[in-house]
GROMACS .gro file of N, CA and C in nm:
model
  366
    1MET      N    1   1.532  -0.656  -0.881
    1MET     CA    2   1.391  -0.651  -0.924
    1MET      C    3   1.296  -0.564  -0.877
    2THR      N    4   1.270  -0.428  -0.989
    2THR     CA    5   1.195  -0.345  -0.938
    2THR      C    6   1.083  -0.404  -0.894
    3LEU      N    7   1.024  -0.307  -0.835
    3LEU     CA    8   0.878  -0.336  -0.771
    3LEU      C    9   0.775  -0.252  -0.848
    4LYS      N   10   0.685  -0.300  -0.912
    4LYS     CA   11   0.572  -0.201  -0.964
    4LYS      C   12   0.502  -0.205  -0.905
    5THR      N   13   0.488  -0.086  -0.800
    5THR     CA   14   0.438  -0.024  -0.686
    5THR      C   15   0.286   0.113  -0.707
    6PHE      N   16   0.161   0.044  -0.641
    6PHE     CA   17   0.041   0.167  -0.658
    6PHE      C   18   0.059   0.185  -0.552
    7PHE      N   19  -0.008   0.302  -0.500
    7PHE     CA   20   0.043   0.381  -0.362
    7PHE      C   21  -0.161   0.430  -0.355
    8VAL      N   22  -0.258   0.374  -0.224
    8VAL     CA   23  -0.330   0.423  -0.210
    8VAL      C   24  -0.363   0.514  -0.115
    9GLU      N   25  -0.352   0.643  -0.126
    9GLU     CA   26  -0.363   0.770   0.012
    9GLU      C   27  -0.323   0.913  -0.034
   10ASP      N   28  -0.416   0.927   0.005
   10ASP     CA   29  -0.498   1.050   0.002
   10ASP      C   30  -0.397   1.215  -0.006
   11ASN      N   31  -0.334   1.175   0.088
   11ASN     CA   32  -0.293   1.305   0.106
   11ASN      C   33  -0.135   1.316   0.053
   12ALA      N   34  -0.143   1.394  -0.060
   12ALA     CA   35  -0.055   1.415  -0.157
   12ALA      C   36   0.089   1.440  -0.100
   13THR      N   37   0.096   1.519   0.018
   13THR     CA   38   0.225   1.526   0.076
   13THR      C   39   0.296   1.402   0.117
   14ILE      N   40   0.159   1.305   0.185
   14ILE     CA   41   0.267   1.202   0.231
   14ILE      C   42   0.327   1.097   0.101
   15ARG      N   43   0.203   1.106   0.031
   15ARG     CA   44   0.227   1.050  -0.095
   15ARG      C   45   0.361   1.067  -0.164
   16GLU      N   46   0.357   1.145  -0.186
   16GLU     CA   47   0.503   1.204  -0.246
   16GLU      C   48   0.616   1.199  -0.198
   17ASN      N   49   0.614   1.247  -0.061
   17ASN     CA   50   0.720   1.221   0.034
   17ASN      C   51   0.767   1.053   0.037
   18LEU      N   52   0.645   0.968   0.094
   18LEU     CA   53   0.654   0.853   0.091
   18LEU      C   54   0.727   0.780  -0.048
   19ILE      N   55   0.668   0.805  -0.189
   19ILE     CA   56   0.720   0.776  -0.336
   19ILE      C   57   0.926   0.829  -0.349
   20GLU      N   58   0.880   0.938  -0.277
   20GLU     CA   59   1.058   0.994  -0.312
   20GLU      C   60   1.137   0.921  -0.186
   21THR      N   61   1.102   0.889  -0.069
   21THR     CA   62   1.168   0.782  -0.003
   21THR      C   63   1.206   0.659  -0.057
   22LEU      N   64   1.130   0.590  -0.141
   22LEU     CA   65   1.119   0.456  -0.103
   22LEU      C   66   1.187   0.490  -0.267
   23LEU      N   67   1.164   0.581  -0.351
   23LEU     CA   68   1.293   0.561  -0.512
   23LEU      C   69   1.429   0.567  -0.481
   24GLU      N   70   1.455   0.687  -0.350
   24GLU     CA   71   1.542   0.681  -0.303
   24GLU      C   72   1.619   0.579  -0.254
   25LEU      N   73   1.579   0.488  -0.172
   25LEU     CA   74   1.612   0.418  -0.035
   25LEU      C   75   1.584   0.285  -0.108
   26SER      N   76   1.511   0.206  -0.190
   26SER     CA   77   1.427   0.136  -0.248
   26SER      C   78   1.466   0.102  -0.419
   27ASP      N   79   1.435  -0.036  -0.473
   27ASP     CA   80   1.372  -0.021  -0.580
   27ASP      C   81   1.239  -0.060  -0.634
   28VAL      N   82   1.150   0.060  -0.611
   28VAL     CA   83   1.042   0.076  -0.594
   28VAL      C   84   1.004   0.176  -0.770
   29GLU      N   85   0.943   0.131  -0.805
   29GLU     CA   86   0.858   0.237  -0.947
   29GLU      C   87   0.690   0.258  -0.918
   30PRO      N   88   0.693   0.374  -0.915
   30PRO     CA   89   0.548   0.403  -0.923
   30PRO      C   90   0.455   0.359  -1.025
   31VAL      N   91   0.362   0.303  -1.018
   31VAL     CA   92   0.240   0.325  -1.131
   31VAL      C   93   0.109   0.371  -1.124
   32GLY      N   94   0.122   0.470  -1.010
   32GLY     CA   95  -0.016   0.485  -0.979
   32GLY      C   96  -0.055   0.522  -0.870
   33TYR      N   97  -0.162   0.599  -0.839
   33TYR     CA   98  -0.193   0.618  -0.693
   33TYR      C   99  -0.371   0.626  -0.749
   34ALA      N  100  -0.398   0.586  -0.585
   34ALA     CA  101  -0.588   0.681  -0.604
   34ALA      C  102  -0.554   0.695  -0.439
   35GLU      N  103  -0.710   0.790  -0.477
   35GLU     CA  104  -0.716   0.870  -0.302
   35GLU      C  105  -0.820   0.836  -0.275
   36THR      N  106  -0.905   0.726  -0.345
   36THR     CA  107  -1.035   0.663  -0.273
   36THR      C  108  -1.047   0.501  -0.257
   37GLU      N  109  -1.139   0.520  -0.172
   37GLU     CA  110  -1.139   0.311  -0.216
   37GLU      C  111  -1.197   0.277  -0.390
   38ALA      N  112  -1.246   0.337  -0.443
   38ALA     CA  113  -1.330   0.315  -0.517
   38ALA      C  114  -1.205   0.367  -0.657
   39GLU      N  115  -1.189   0.404  -0.616
   39GLU     CA  116  -1.004   0.449  -0.747
   39GLU      C  117  -0.943   0.306  -0.756
   40GLY      N  118  -0.894   0.323  -0.589
   40GLY     CA  119  -0.778   0.244  -0.568
   40GLY      C  120  -0.878   0.103  -0.582
   41THR      N  121  -0.937   0.017  -0.590
   41THR     CA  122  -1.003  -0.086  -0.554
   41THR      C  123  -1.021  -0.111  -0.762
   42ALA      N  124  -1.050  -0.051  -0.806
   42ALA     CA  125  -1.080  -0.033  -0.953
   42ALA      C  126  -0.926  -0.083  -1.020
   43TRP      N  127  -0.816   0.017  -0.989
   43TRP     CA  128  -0.689  -0.015  -1.056
   43TRP      C  129  -0.671  -0.125  -1.042
   44LEU      N  130  -0.654  -0.158  -0.890
   44LEU     CA  131  -0.629  -0.321  -0.833
   44LEU      C  132  -0.636  -0.407  -0.877
   45THR      N  133  -0.797  -0.440  -0.869
   45THR     CA  134  -0.858  -0.536  -0.950
   45THR      C  135  -0.904  -0.544  -1.129
   46ASP      N  136  -0.843  -0.456  -1.167
   46ASP     CA  137  -0.789  -0.423  -1.309
   46ASP      C  138  -0.670  -0.508  -1.372
   47PRO      N  139  -0.757  -0.675  -1.412
   47PRO     CA  140  -0.664  -0.787  -1.459
   47PRO      C  141  -0.556  -0.713  -1.593
   48HIS      N  142  -0.581  -0.597  -1.661
   48HIS     CA  143  -0.473  -0.551  -1.750
   48HIS      C  144  -0.398  -0.419  -1.651
   49ASN      N  145  -0.365  -0.415  -1.535
   49ASN     CA  146  -0.281  -0.318  -1.482
   49ASN      C  147  -0.208  -0.469  -1.372
   50ASP      N  148  -0.093  -0.429  -1.416
   50ASP     CA  149   0.089  -0.490  -1.359
   50ASP      C  150   0.156  -0.440  -1.207
   51TRP      N  151   0.108  -0.505  -1.151
   51TRP     CA  152   0.203  -0.440  -1.017
   51TRP      C  153   0.237  -0.564  -0.930
   52ASP      N  154   0.264  -0.504  -0.833
   52ASP     CA  155   0.400  -0.627  -0.747
   52ASP      C  156   0.306  -0.612  -0.612
   53LEU      N  157   0.322  -0.486  -0.552
   53LEU     CA  158   0.348  -0.431  -0.444
   53LEU      C  159   0.204  -0.280  -0.427
   54ALA      N  160   0.123  -0.249  -0.377
   54ALA     CA  161   0.056  -0.170  -0.346
   54ALA      C  162   0.062  -0.141  -0.223
   55ILE      N  163   0.052  -0.012  -0.221
   55ILE     CA  164   0.086   0.043   0.017
   55ILE      C  165  -0.079   0.115   0.014
   56VAL      N  166  -0.093   0.072   0.138
   56VAL     CA  167  -0.270   0.111   0.114
   56VAL      C  168  -0.290   0.175   0.237
   57ASP      N  169  -0.338   0.381   0.294
   57ASP     CA  170  -0.372   0.351   0.409
   57ASP      C  171  -0.514   0.340   0.435
   58LEU      N  172  -0.541   0.367   0.543
   58LEU     CA  173  -0.679   0.325   0.618
   58LEU      C  174  -0.793   0.434   0.587
   59PHE      N  175  -0.748   0.506   0.619
   59PHE     CA  176  -0.810   0.632   0.577
   59PHE      C  177  -0.833   0.737   0.451
   60LEU      N  178  -0.902   0.672   0.392
   60LEU     CA  179  -0.899   0.787   0.249
   60LEU      C  180  -1.041   0.922   0.213
   61ARG      N  181  -0.965   1.008   0.176
   61ARG     CA  182  -1.095   1.094   0.125
   61ARG      C  183  -1.224   0.996   0.139
   62GLN      N  184  -1.294   0.898   0.068
   62GLN     CA  185  -1.409   0.821   0.020
   62GLN      C  186  -1.370   0.703   0.077
   63GLY      N  187  -1.467   0.639   0.082
   63GLY     CA  188  -1.399   0.502   0.173
   63GLY      C  189  -1.261   0.458   0.252
   64SER      N  190  -1.256   0.341   0.224
   64SER     CA  191  -1.155   0.315   0.330
   64SER      C  192  -1.044   0.202   0.276
   65GLY      N  193  -0.927   0.237   0.310
   65GLY     CA  194  -0.910   0.118   0.281
   65GLY      C  195  -0.849  -0.024   0.295
   66LEU      N  196  -0.964  -0.025   0.418
   66LEU     CA  197  -1.027  -0.194   0.453
   66LEU      C  198  -1.073  -0.275   0.326
   67GLY      N  199  -1.198  -0.137   0.248
   67GLY     CA  200  -1.229  -0.188   0.098
   67GLY      C  201  -1.118  -0.213   0.010
   68VAL      N  202  -1.022  -0.146   0.023
   68VAL     CA  203  -0.915  -0.167  -0.085
   68VAL      C  204  -0.868  -0.342  -0.095
   69VAL      N  205  -0.805  -0.344   0.049
   69VAL     CA  206  -0.748  -0.436   0.104
   69VAL      C  207  -0.820  -0.562   0.106
   70ALA      N  208  -0.995  -0.598   0.113
   70ALA     CA  209  -1.079  -0.668   0.110
   70ALA      C  210  -1.095  -0.724  -0.080
   71ALA      N  211  -1.106  -0.615  -0.126
   71ALA     CA  212  -1.082  -0.657  -0.264
   71ALA      C  213  -0.971  -0.691  -0.297
   72CYS      N  214  -0.858  -0.747  -0.274
   72CYS     CA  215  -0.723  -0.748  -0.269
   72CYS      C  216  -0.671  -0.921  -0.274
   73GLN      N  217  -0.828  -0.964  -0.189
   73GLN     CA  218  -0.813  -1.078  -0.154
   73GLN      C  219  -0.761  -1.162  -0.267
   74LYS      N  220  -0.786  -1.202  -0.427
   74LYS     CA  221  -0.781  -1.262  -0.513
   74LYS      C  222  -0.726  -1.228  -0.600
   75ARG      N  223  -0.557  -1.170  -0.531
   75ARG     CA  224  -0.459  -1.118  -0.599
   75ARG      C  225  -0.406  -1.201  -0.671
   76LYS      N  226  -0.338  -1.164  -0.731
   76LYS     CA  227  -0.208  -1.325  -0.828
   76LYS      C  228  -0.077  -1.330  -0.733
   77PRO      N  229  -0.046  -1.468  -0.729
   77PRO     CA  230   0.053  -1.549  -0.652
   77PRO      C  231   0.206  -1.435  -0.708
   78GLY      N  232   0.261  -1.364  -0.571
   78GLY     CA  233   0.356  -1.277  -0.592
   78GLY      C  234   0.349  -1.095  -0.601
   79GLN      N  235   0.227  -1.092  -0.564
   79GLN     CA  236   0.134  -0.957  -0.597
   79GLN      C  237   0.153  -0.922  -0.403
   80ARG      N  238   0.221  -0.789  -0.333
   80ARG     CA  239   0.161  -0.790  -0.218
   80ARG      C  240   0.105  -0.659  -0.193
   81VAL      N  241   0.042  -0.676  -0.063
   81VAL     CA  242  -0.075  -0.582  -0.010
   81VAL      C  243   0.047  -0.558   0.096
   82ILE      N  244  -0.004  -0.440   0.127
   82ILE     CA  245   0.079  -0.360   0.265
   82ILE      C  246   0.019  -0.266   0.307
   83VAL      N  247  -0.069  -0.211   0.475
   83VAL     CA  248  -0.075  -0.114   0.459
   83VAL      C  249  -0.016  -0.022   0.559
   84LEU      N  250  -0.035   0.081   0.550
   84LEU     CA  251   0.093   0.227   0.604
   84LEU      C  252  -0.005   0.297   0.652
   85SER      N  253   0.000   0.292   0.790
   85SER     CA  254  -0.118   0.372   0.855
   85SER      C  255  -0.102   0.437   1.005
   86ASN      N  256  -0.147   0.588   1.045
   86ASN     CA  257  -0.146   0.606   1.188
   86ASN      C  258  -0.248   0.530   1.257
   87TYR      N  259  -0.292   0.470   1.220
   87TYR     CA  260  -0.373   0.348   1.280
   87TYR      C  261  -0.357   0.237   1.336
   88ALA      N  262  -0.240   0.212   1.331
   88ALA     CA  263  -0.170   0.058   1.341
   88ALA      C  264  -0.245   0.007   1.499
   89THR      N  265  -0.379   0.008   1.483
   89THR     CA  266  -0.360  -0.028   1.632
   89THR      C  267  -0.361  -0.227   1.680
   90LEU      N  268  -0.343  -0.265   1.766
   90LEU     CA  269  -0.378  -0.425   1.762
   90LEU      C  270  -0.532  -0.481   1.672
   91ASP      N  271  -0.615  -0.459   1.689
   91ASP     CA  272  -0.765  -0.454   1.631
   91ASP      C  273  -0.708  -0.424   1.492
   92VAL      N  274  -0.657  -0.339   1.449
   92VAL     CA  275  -0.627  -0.315   1.297
   92VAL      C  276  -0.569  -0.385   1.232
   93ARG      N  277  -0.463  -0.412   1.319
   93ARG     CA  278  -0.335  -0.519   1.234
   93ARG      C  279  -0.438  -0.647   1.228
   94GLN      N  280  -0.504  -0.691   1.360
   94GLN     CA  281  -0.531  -0.819   1.319
   94GLN      C  282  -0.664  -0.825   1.215
   95ARG      N  283  -0.755  -0.722   1.200
   95ARG     CA  284  -0.830  -0.689   1.088
   95ARG      C  285  -0.786  -0.700   0.944
   96CYS      N  286  -0.646  -0.652   0.933
   96CYS     CA  287  -0.600  -0.657   0.803
   96CYS      C  288  -0.538  -0.769   0.770
   97THR      N  289  -0.494  -0.850   0.872
   97THR     CA  290  -0.423  -0.958   0.879
   97THR      C  291  -0.574  -1.094   0.845
   98GLU      N  292  -0.651  -1.026   0.839
   98GLU     CA  293  -0.757  -1.183   0.854
   98GLU      C  294  -0.805  -1.115   0.723
   99LEU      N  295  -0.793  -0.999   0.619
   99LEU     CA  296  -0.869  -1.007   0.514
   99LEU      C  297  -0.737  -1.027   0.378
  100GLY      N  298  -0.634  -1.100   0.481
  100GLY     CA  299  -0.542  -1.092   0.375
  100GLY      C  300  -0.405  -0.976   0.334
  101VAL      N  301  -0.350  -0.898   0.432
  101VAL     CA  302  -0.251  -0.846   0.427
  101VAL      C  303  -0.154  -0.853   0.391
  102ASP      N  304  -0.010  -0.851   0.341
  102ASP     CA  305   0.065  -0.837   0.348
  102ASP      C  306   0.160  -0.860   0.502
  103ALA      N  307   0.169  -0.733   0.512
  103ALA     CA  308   0.238  -0.696   0.685
  103ALA      C  309   0.132  -0.543   0.652
  104ILE      N  310   0.159  -0.507   0.774
  104ILE     CA  311   0.120  -0.353   0.860
  104ILE      C  312   0.205  -0.265   0.928
  105PHE      N  313   0.245  -0.143   0.909
  105PHE     CA  314   0.314  -0.047   0.936
  105PHE      C  315   0.287   0.090   0.987
  106ASP      N  316   0.331   0.149   1.041
  106ASP     CA  317   0.257   0.285   1.143
  106ASP      C  318   0.329   0.335   1.070
  107LYS      N  319   0.284   0.457   1.034
  107LYS     CA  320   0.352   0.550   0.955
  107LYS      C  321   0.429   0.644   1.002
  108SER      N  322   0.403   0.679   1.197
  108SER     CA  323   0.458   0.752   1.209
  108SER      C  324   0.662   0.672   1.299
  109ASN      N  325   0.637   0.554   1.285
  109ASN     CA  326   0.736   0.552   1.318
  109ASN      C  327   0.793   0.336   1.323
  110GLU      N  328   0.756   0.336   1.177
  110GLU     CA  329   0.765   0.172   1.107
  110GLU      C  330   0.805   0.205   0.995
  111ILE      N  331   0.818   0.307   0.930
  111ILE     CA  332   0.909   0.328   0.811
  111ILE      C  333   1.047   0.267   0.731
  112GLU      N  334   1.142   0.233   0.841
  112GLU     CA  335   1.251   0.151   0.846
  112GLU      C  336   1.217   0.036   0.806
  113SER      N  337   1.102  -0.021   0.898
  113SER     CA  338   1.043  -0.168   0.853
  113SER      C  339   1.007  -0.159   0.699
  114LEU      N  340   0.920  -0.053   0.723
  114LEU     CA  341   0.840  -0.110   0.512
  114LEU      C  342   0.963  -0.120   0.437
  115LEU      N  343   1.079  -0.040   0.440
  115LEU     CA  344   1.159  -0.031   0.347
  115LEU      C  345   1.238  -0.146   0.361
  116ASP      N  346   1.274  -0.203   0.449
  116ASP     CA  347   1.313  -0.361   0.467
  116ASP      C  348   1.232  -0.421   0.375
  117PHE      N  349   1.112  -0.418   0.432
  117PHE     CA  350   1.017  -0.514   0.335
  117PHE      C  351   1.032  -0.483   0.183
  118CYS      N  352   1.022  -0.379   0.132
  118CYS     CA  353   1.033  -0.344   0.010
  118CYS      C  354   1.219  -0.378  -0.051
  119MET      N  355   1.290  -0.366   0.003
  119MET     CA  356   1.408  -0.448   0.000
  119MET      C  357   1.432  -0.623  -0.009
  120GLU      N  358   1.338  -0.622   0.080
  120GLU     CA  359   1.326  -0.826   0.069
  120GLU      C  360   1.252  -0.867  -0.019
  121MET      N  361   1.168  -0.716  -0.075
  121MET     CA  362   1.038  -0.859  -0.201
  121MET      C  363   1.150  -0.779  -0.311
  122GLY      N  364   1.245  -0.680  -0.344
  122GLY     CA  365   1.256  -0.590  -0.465
  122GLY      C  366   1.435  -0.796  -0.499
   0.00000   0.00000   0.00000
C-alpha cells in the first residue's frame, strides 16, 4: 500500500532529503507540503484532501507543529500523524502523546525508526 504522505517542514533541504529517502526506502507517495502552522492545518483538516500519513516538524517558519498536531486530533481512522523534530525531549514526547501523535522521532538519530514505522504502515 502506498502511503499518501503530507509534510509539514519549513526547511527545504531537510524536506527534500527526507522525501528522497522515504521514496527510496519505503512506499511513500508525497502529496504535498506546508511550511507554516496555518498552511499545514488548513491542508490536513480539509476533508477533500486524501492522506494517510502526516510528518510534522515542531518548529516552523510561522507557528508551531504542535498546533498542526492538535488540529489533526479528529482525523479519519487509519490516518497517522508523526512528529519528526530535533527537539524530541521527554517533555515534548509527552505533550505530543497527549495531542494524539502516533509516533515521535528525533531527526538526528531516529530516521531508521521512522523508516520502520512507514514500512509497517504500508
